[in-house]
Coordinates of C-alpha atoms in Angstrom, one line a residue:
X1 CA -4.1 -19.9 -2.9
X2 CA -2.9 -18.6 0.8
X3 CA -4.0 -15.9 2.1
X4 CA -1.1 -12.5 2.0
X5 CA -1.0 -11.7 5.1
X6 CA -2.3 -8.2 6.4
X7 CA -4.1 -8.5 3.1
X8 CA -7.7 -7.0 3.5
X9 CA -10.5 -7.6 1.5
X10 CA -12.9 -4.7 2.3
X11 CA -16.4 -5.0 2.3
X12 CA -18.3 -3.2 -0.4
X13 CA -22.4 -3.1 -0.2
X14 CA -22.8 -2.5 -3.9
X15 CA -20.4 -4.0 -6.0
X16 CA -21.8 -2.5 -8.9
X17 CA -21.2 1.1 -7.1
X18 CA -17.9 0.1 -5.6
X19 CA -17.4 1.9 -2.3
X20 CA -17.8 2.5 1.3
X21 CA -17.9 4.9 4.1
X22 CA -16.2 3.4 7.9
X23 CA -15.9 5.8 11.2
X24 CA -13.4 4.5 12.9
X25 CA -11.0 5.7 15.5
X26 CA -8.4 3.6 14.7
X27 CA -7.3 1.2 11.1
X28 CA -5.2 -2.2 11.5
X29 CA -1.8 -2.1 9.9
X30 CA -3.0 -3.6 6.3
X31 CA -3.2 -3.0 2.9
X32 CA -5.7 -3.8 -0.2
X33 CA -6.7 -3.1 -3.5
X34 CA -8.7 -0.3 -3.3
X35 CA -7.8 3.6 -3.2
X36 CA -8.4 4.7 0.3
X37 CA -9.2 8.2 2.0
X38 CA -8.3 9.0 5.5
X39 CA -10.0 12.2 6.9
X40 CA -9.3 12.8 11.0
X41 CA -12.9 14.2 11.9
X42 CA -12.1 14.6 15.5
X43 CA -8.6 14.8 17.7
X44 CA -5.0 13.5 16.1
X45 CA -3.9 10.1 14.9
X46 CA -0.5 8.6 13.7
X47 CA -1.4 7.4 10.1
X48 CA 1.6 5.2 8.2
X49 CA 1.7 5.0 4.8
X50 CA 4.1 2.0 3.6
X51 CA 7.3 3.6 5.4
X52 CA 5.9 7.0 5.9
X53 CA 4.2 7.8 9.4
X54 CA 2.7 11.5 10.2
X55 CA 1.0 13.2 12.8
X56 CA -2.5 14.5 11.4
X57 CA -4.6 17.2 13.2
X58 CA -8.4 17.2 12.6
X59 CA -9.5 18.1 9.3
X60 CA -5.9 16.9 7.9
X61 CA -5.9 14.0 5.2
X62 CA -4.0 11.1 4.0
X63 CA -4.2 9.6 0.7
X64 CA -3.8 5.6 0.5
X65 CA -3.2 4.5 -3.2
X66 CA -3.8 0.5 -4.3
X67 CA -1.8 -1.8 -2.3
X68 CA 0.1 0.3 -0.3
X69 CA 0.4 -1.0 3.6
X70 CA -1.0 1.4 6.0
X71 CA -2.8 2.0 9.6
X72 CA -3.7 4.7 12.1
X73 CA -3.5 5.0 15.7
X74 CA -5.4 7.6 17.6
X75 CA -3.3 9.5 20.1
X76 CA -6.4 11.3 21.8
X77 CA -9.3 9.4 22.9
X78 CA -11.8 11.4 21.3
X79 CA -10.3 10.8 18.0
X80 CA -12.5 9.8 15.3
X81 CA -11.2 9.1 11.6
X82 CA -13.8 8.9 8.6
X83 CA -12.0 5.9 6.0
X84 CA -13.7 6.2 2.7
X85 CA -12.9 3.3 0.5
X86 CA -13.4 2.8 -3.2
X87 CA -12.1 0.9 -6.2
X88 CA -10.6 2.8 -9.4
X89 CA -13.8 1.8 -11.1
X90 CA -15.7 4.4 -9.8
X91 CA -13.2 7.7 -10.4
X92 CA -11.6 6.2 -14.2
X93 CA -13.4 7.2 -17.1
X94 CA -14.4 5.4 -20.4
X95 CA -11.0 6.2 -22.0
X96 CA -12.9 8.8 -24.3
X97 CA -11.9 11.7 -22.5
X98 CA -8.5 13.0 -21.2
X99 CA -9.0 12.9 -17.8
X100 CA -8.2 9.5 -17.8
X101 CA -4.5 9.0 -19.1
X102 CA -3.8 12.8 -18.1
X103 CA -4.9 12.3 -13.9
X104 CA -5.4 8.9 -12.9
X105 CA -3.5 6.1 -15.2
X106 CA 0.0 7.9 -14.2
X107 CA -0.4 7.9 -10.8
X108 CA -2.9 4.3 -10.4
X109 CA -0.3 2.6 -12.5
X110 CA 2.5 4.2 -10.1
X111 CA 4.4 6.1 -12.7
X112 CA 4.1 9.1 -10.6
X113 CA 3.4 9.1 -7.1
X114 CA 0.6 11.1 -5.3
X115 CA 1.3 12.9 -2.0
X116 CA 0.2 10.7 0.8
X117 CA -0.8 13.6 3.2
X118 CA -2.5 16.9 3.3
X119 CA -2.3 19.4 6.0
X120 CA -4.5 21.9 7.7
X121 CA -2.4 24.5 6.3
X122 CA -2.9 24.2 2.8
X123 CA -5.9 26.6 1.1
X124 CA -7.5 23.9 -0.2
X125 CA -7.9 21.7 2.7
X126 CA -11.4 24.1 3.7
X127 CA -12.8 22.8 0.1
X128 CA -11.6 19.7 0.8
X129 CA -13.3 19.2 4.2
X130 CA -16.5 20.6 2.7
X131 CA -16.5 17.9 -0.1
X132 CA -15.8 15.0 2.3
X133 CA -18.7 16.1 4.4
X134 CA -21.2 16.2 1.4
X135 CA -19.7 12.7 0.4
X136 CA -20.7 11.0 3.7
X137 CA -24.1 12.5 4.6
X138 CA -25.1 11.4 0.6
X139 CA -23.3 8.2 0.9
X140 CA -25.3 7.5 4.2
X141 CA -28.9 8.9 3.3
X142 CA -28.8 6.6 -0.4
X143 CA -31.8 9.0 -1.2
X144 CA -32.3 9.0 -4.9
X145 CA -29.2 10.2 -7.0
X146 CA -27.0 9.9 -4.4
X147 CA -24.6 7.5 -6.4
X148 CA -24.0 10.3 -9.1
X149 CA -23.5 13.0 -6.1
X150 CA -21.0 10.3 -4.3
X151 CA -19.3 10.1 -7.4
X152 CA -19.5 14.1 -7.9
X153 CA -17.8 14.8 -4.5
X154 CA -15.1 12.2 -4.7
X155 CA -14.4 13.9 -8.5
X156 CA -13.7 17.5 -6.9
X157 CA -11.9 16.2 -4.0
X158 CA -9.5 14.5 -6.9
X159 CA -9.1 17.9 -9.1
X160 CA -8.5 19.3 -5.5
X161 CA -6.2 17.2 -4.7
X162 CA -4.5 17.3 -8.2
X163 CA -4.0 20.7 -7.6
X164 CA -2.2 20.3 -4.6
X165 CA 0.1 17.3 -6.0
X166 CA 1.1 19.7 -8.8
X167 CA 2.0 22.5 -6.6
X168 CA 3.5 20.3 -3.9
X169 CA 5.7 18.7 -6.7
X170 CA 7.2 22.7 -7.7
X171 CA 7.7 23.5 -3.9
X172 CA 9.8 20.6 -3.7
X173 CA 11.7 21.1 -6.7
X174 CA 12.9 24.2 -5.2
X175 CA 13.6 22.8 -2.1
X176 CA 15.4 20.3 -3.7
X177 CA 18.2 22.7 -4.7
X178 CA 18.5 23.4 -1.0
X179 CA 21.4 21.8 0.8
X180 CA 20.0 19.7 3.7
X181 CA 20.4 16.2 5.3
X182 CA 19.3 13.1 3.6
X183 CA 16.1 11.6 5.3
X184 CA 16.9 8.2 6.8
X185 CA 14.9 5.4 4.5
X186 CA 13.2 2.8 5.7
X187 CA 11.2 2.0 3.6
X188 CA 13.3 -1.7 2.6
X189 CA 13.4 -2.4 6.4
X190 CA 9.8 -2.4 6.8
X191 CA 8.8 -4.3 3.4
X192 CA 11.7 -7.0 4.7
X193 CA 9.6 -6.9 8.6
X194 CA 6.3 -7.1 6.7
X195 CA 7.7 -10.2 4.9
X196 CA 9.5 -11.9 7.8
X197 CA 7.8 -11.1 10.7
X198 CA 7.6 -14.6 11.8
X199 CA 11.2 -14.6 12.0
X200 CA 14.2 -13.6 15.1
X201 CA 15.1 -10.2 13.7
X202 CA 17.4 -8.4 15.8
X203 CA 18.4 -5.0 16.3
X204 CA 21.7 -5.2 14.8
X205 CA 20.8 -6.6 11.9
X206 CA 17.7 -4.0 11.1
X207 CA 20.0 -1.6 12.4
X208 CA 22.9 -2.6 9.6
X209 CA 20.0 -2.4 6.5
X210 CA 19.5 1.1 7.4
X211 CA 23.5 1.6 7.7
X212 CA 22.5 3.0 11.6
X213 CA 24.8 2.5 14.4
X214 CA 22.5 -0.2 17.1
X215 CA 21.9 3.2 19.5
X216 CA 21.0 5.6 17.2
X217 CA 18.9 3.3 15.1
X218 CA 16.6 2.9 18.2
X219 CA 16.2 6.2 18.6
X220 CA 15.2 6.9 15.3
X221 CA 13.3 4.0 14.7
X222 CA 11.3 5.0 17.7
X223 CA 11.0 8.6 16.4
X224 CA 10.0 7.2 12.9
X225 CA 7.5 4.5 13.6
X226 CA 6.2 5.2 17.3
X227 CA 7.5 2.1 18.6
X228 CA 10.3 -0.3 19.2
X229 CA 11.1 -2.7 16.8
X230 CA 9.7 -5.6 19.1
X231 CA 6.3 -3.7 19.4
X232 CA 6.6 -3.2 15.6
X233 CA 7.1 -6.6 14.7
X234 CA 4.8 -8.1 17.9
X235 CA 2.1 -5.5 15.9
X236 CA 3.0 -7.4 12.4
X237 CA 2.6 -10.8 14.3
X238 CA -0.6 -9.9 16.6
X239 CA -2.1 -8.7 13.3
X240 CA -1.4 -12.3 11.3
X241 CA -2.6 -14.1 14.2
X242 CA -6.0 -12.3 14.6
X243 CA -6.7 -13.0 11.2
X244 CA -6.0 -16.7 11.6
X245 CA -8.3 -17.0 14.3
X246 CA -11.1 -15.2 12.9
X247 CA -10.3 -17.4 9.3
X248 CA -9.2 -20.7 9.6
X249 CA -10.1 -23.3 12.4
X250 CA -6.1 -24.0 13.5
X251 CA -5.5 -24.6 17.1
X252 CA -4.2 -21.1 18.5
X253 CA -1.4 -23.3 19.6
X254 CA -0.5 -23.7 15.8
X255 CA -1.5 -19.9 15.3
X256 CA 0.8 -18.9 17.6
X257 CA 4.0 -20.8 16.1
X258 CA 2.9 -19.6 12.5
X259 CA 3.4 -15.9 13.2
X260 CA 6.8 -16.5 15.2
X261 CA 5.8 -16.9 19.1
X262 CA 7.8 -20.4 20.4
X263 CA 6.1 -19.8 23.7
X264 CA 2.2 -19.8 24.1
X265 CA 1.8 -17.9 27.6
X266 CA 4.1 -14.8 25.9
X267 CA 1.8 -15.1 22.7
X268 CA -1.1 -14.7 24.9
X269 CA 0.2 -11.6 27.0
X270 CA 1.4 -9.8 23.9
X271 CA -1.9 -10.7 22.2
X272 CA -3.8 -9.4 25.2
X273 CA -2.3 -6.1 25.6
X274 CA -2.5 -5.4 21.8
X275 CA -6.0 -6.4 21.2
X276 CA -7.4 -6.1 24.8
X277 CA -9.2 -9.7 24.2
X278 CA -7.2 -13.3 24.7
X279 CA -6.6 -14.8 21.5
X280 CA -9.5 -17.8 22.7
X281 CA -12.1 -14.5 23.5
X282 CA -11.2 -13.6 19.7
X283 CA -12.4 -16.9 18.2
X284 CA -15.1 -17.7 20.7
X285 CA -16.9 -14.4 19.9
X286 CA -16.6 -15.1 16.3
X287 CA -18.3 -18.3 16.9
X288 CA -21.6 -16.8 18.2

């Protein structure tokens, strides 16, 4: 069975204690099956969630549920992000209890949907913070017990955090009632580009599945995203064709045709500024 593209398959030490701990300063547009915090430790980054992008400050959060496409991009070069990545497993109870079907099974099985960020303003982020910290210096000492104090942490950031979703779902009740302009969605535009990023797509048409005039669409997609939509899709393809490289043996000739680049010296120049490496460097140094 092929591969889905920007499908990840994170690395898990234990699979019998089913997560792990990454510092990063930036994450790959990608998407898995594991639930996925995002905590900015130091400096900001631009984190998307499926169609959603936001700014987050340090100490600010963003909440990736199963399968849901997402990246971050640091826009200060100290930034450092700490990605905590687990399966359901661990936080799902035994079904003898309510905390299963009352917190998780609504919102794992996408009946109701979590809120993908939280900001330095809210009370609880200071609890929050304090929790993530004691998470990662347990996770990385693995002195004994520190399985059921992982697991203890990442509990209290959930009740936390259920807190917050509850309260965040009243405000915007209210709000709701509110007069204001509809949100531009682009949420089908990007599943369509995550799909058919091989292919010619122009700016009129992504500008007529958002129902955008071609100017303004530009302007907004720019605002939206924080990039054209050539970078965008060049970011989709670059993305593929890194993958290929570092998983199959096809020539990068054939690499570069699969993702949607008819010429091989603009394949290479996009690839270059985007990863910094030619796509050859990218295979060679997986070779040694």
């Amino acid at each position: 069975m092929p591969v889905s593209p920007l499908k990840e398959n994170t690395r898990m030490p234990d699979l019998t204690f089913p997560i792990n701990v990454f510092l990063v300063s930036s994450i790959h547009l990608h998407w898995h099956d594991h639930i996925e915090w995002i905590y900015v430790k130091e400096g900001r980054a631009r984190v998307q969630i499926d169609a959603s992008f936001q700014l987050l400050q340090k100490g600010e959060l963003a909440f990736v549920n199963t399968k849901q496409l997402h990246s971050a991009v640091a826009v200060e070069p100290s930034t450092e992000m700490i990605s905590i990545v687990f399966n359901e497993a661990l936080v799902r109870g035994s079904g003898l209890d309510i905390t299963e079907h009352h917190y998780f099974v609504p919102y794992l099985q996408q009946q109701l949907k979590w809120p993908s960020w939280m900001l330095e303003a809210d009370p609880f982020i200071e609890e929050m913070n304090a929790s993530f910290a004691r998470l990662v210096a347990e996770f990385q000492s693995k002195t004994p017990g520190y399985e059921l104090l992982v697991k203890a942490e990442l509990l209290r950031i959930f009740g936390l955090y259920f807190r917050y979703a509850e309260r965040s779902a009243d405000q915007a009740l209210a709000l709701s009632r509110i007069p204001k302009q509809k949100p531009y969605d682009f949420t089908q535009l990007l599943h369509t580009l995550r799909e058919r990023f091989q292919e010619p797509i122009s700016v009129d048409e992504a500008a007529r599945m958002v129902n955008l005039s071609k100017a303004h669409f530009c302007k907004v997609f720019k605002q939206v995203t924080g990039k054209t939509l050539i970078e965008y899709i060049h970011l989709l393809r670059v993305q593929e064709a890194e993958r290929l490289l570092l998983d199959t043996n096809y020539p990068v000739t054939e690499i570069a045709e699969r993702v949607g680049f008819s010429n091989m010296t603009y394949f290479g120049r996009v690839f270059k500024k985007m990863r910094s490496q030619a796509p050859s460097e990218i295979r060679k140094g997986q070779q040694l």
